[in-house]
Each structure stands twice: as C-alpha cells, then as structure tokens.
Short mmCIF file of C-alpha atoms in Angstrom, two decimals:
data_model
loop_
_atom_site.label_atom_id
_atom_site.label_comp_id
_atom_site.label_asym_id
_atom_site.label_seq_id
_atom_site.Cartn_x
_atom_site.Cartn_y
_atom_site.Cartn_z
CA UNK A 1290 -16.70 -12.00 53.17
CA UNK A 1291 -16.53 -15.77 52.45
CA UNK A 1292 -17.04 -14.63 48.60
CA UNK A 1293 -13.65 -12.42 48.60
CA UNK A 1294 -11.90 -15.85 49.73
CA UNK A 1295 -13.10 -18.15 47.00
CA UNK A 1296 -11.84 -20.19 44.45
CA UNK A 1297 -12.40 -18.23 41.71
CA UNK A 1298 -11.39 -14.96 43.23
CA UNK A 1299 -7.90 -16.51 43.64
CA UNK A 1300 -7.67 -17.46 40.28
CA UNK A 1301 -8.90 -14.31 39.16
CA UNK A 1302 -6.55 -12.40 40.94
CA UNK A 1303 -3.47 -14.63 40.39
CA UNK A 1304 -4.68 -13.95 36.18
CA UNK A 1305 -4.45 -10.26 36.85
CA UNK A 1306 -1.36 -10.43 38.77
CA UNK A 1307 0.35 -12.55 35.79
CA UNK A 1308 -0.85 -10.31 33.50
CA UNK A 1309 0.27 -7.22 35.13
CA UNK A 1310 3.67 -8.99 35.78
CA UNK A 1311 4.14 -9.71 31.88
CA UNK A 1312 3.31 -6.15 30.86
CA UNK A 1313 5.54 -4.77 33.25
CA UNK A 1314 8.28 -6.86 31.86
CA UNK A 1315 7.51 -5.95 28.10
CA UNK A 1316 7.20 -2.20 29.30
CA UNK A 1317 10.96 -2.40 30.87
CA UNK A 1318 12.34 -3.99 27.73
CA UNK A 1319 10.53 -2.18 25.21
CA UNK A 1320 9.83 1.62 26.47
CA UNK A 1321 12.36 1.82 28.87
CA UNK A 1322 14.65 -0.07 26.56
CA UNK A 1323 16.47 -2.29 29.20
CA UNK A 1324 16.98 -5.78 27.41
CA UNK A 1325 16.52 -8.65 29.26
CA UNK A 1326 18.82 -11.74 29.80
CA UNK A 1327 17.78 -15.19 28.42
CA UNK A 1328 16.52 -16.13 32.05
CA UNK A 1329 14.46 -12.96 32.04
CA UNK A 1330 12.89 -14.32 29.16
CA UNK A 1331 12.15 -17.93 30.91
CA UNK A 1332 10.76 -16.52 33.74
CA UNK A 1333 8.16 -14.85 31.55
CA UNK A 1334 6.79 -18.24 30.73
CA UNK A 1335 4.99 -19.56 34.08
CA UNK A 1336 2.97 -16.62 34.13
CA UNK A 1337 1.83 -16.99 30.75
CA UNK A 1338 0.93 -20.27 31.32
CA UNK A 1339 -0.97 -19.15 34.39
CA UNK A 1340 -3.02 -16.90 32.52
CA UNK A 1341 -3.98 -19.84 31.02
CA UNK A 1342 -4.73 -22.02 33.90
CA UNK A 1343 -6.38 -19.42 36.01
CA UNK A 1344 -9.16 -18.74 32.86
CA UNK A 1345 -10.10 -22.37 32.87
CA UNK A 1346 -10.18 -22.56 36.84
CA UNK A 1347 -12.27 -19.70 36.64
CA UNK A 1348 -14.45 -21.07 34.25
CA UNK A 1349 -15.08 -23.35 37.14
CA UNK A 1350 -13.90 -26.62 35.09
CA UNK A 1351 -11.78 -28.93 37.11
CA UNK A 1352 -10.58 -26.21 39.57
CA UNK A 1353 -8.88 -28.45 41.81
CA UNK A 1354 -6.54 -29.83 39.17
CA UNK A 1355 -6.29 -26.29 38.21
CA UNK A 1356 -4.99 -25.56 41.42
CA UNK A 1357 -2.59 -28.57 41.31
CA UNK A 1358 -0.95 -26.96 38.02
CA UNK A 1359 -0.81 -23.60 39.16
CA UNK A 1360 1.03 -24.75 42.22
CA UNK A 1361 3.69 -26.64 39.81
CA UNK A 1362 3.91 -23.83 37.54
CA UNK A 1363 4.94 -21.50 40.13
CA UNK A 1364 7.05 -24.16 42.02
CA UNK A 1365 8.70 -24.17 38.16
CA UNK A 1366 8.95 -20.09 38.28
CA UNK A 1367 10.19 -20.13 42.14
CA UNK A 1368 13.05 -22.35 40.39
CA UNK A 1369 14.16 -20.06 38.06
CA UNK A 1370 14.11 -17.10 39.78
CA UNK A 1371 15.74 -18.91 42.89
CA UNK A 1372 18.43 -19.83 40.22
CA UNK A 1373 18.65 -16.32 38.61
CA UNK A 1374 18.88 -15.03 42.37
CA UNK A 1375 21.63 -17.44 42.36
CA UNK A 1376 23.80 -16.61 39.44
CA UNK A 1377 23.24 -12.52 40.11
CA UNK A 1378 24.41 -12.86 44.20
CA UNK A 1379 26.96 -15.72 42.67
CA UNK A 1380 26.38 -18.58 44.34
CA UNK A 1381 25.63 -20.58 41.44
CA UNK A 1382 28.00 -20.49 38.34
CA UNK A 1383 25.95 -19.22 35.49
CA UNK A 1384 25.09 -21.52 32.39
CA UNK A 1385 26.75 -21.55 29.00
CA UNK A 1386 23.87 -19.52 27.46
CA UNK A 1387 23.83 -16.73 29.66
CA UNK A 1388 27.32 -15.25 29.19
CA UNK A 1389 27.91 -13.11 26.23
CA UNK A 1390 31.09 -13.61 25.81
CA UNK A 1391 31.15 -15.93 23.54
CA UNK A 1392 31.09 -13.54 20.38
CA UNK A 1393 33.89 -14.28 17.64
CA UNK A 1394 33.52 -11.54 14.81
CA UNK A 1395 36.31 -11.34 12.22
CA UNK A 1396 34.58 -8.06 10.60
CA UNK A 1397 33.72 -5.17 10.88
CA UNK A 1398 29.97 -5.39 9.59
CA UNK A 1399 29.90 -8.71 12.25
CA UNK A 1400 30.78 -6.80 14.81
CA UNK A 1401 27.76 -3.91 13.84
CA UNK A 1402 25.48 -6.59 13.74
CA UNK A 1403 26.22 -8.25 16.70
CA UNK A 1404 26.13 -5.26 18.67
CA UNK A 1405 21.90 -4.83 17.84
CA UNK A 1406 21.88 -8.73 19.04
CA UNK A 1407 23.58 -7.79 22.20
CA UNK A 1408 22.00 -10.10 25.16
CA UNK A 1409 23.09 -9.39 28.60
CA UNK A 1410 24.65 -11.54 31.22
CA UNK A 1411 22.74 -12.91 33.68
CA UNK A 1412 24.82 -12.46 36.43
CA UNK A 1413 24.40 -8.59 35.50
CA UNK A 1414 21.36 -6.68 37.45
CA UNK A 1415 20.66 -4.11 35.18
CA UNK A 1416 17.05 -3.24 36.45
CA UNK A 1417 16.33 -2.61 39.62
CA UNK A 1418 12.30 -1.49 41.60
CA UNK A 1419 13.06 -0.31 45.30
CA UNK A 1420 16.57 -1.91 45.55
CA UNK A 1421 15.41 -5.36 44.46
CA UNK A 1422 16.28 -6.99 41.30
CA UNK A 1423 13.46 -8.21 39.20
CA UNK A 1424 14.50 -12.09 40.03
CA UNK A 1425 14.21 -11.29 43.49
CA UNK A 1426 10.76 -9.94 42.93
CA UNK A 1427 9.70 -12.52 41.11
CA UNK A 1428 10.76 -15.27 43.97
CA UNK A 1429 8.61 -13.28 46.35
CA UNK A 1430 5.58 -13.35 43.64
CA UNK A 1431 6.09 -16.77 43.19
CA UNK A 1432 6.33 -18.03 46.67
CA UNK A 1433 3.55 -15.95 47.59
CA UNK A 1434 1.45 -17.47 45.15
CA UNK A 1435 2.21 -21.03 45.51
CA UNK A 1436 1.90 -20.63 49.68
CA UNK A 1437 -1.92 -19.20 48.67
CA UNK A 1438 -2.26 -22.37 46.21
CA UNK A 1439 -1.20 -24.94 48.54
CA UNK A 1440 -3.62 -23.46 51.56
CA UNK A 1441 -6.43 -23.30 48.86
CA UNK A 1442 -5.53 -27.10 48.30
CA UNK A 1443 -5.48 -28.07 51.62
CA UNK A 1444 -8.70 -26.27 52.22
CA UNK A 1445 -10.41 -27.87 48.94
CA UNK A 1446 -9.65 -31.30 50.61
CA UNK A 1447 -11.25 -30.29 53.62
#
C-alpha cells in the first residue's frame, strides 16, 4: 500500500495527468474545432514542462528538487488560470493581447485573411465540460497538484 503512495507513483501519475490534459486541449481545438485564446495557449505550457520534470523525477535523479519545480510550475499554472478565471468572471480587466479588437483592415482580401487568424477573447468562455470553463478546471488541476507536491515535500523532509 506504501508503494501506491511513493515518489515515483506521484510523478508518474502527475506525467499522465499532464499528458492527458494537453491532448484534451489539442483535441478541443483541433477536432472539435473550438480555437483557443492566447491564455489557453499559456496555460498549455506548465504541463508540458511537467512532463518533463516528472520523467526525470521518475528516473529517480534529484527527486526532491524535482518536487520543488513541479510545485513552482504549477504555482505558475494556478496563476494563470486564477487570472483567466479572473478576466472570464471580470474581475480583472483583460490584457492588451487578449482582445481582438484591435483589427484595422482597409481591404477586402485583409479582411478574408484576418478572418482564418481569428483569436478569441479571453474574457469569452467558449468551451465548457459539466458547466465549468476549462480555466476553472485547470485551477482545480493545478491546486490539486501542488497541495499533493507540497505534502510530498513536507513528508520527504521528514
């Protein structure tokens, strides 16, 4: 039982976790054809990097300081999801990249190609699993994770 709870369970798990988080992301944009905003994007980062952290922790080589880097990475995704929480439920005013509106087309053919760039607000929700958006489910994933890394860090001390 003391097996299920180790070290490099954890960081197996929180690998498959990323991973299934990142291809669920790619499958909304791509198959279902919902395009993301540019803070969708960024919060595809920390679990990319995770991946990355959670193969060498596995690989038992300097776990602990894994562990310390997996806790700021998803203290880094809490962040911005928090803040994409934030600009969606507007409490926080939404930064100069994530509006669209600041298209000026003096054509016709401009216009045509700008439509095929098209990146959604970030304010906008336009994806929703159970009545959450997917910045709300990612601030659960990422506090949920980083709670689990700072026990295993307290324990590791221990």
């Amino acid at each position: 039982m003391n097996n299920l709870f180790s070290l490099k369970n954890f960081f197996l798990i929180v690998a498959l976790v990323s991973i299934f988080t990142l291809i669920s992301a790619v499958y909304i944009e791509y198959f279902l054809e919902v395009k993301p905003c540019k803070l969708c994007l960024y919060q595809r980062f920390p679990y990319l990097v995770s991946i990355f952290i959670c193969f060498f922790g596995y690989a038992n080589l300097k776990q602990n300081f894994c562990l310390y880097l997996l806790s700021i990475t998803f203290l880094i995704s809490l962040v911005l999801s928090g803040y994409h929480f934030g600009i969606e439920n507007n409490i926080f005013p939404e930064f100069s990249g994530c509006s669209a509106n600041n298209l000026e087309v003096t054509n016709k053919e401009e216009l045509l190609n700008s439509l095929n760039k098209f990146i959604p607000n970030c304010k906008d929700v336009t994806f929703k699993i159970l009545g959450f958006s997917l910045a709300t489910i990612n601030i659960l994933i990422s506090v949920l994770i980083l709670i689990i890394s700072i026990i295993k860090i307290k324990n590791e001390k221990n």
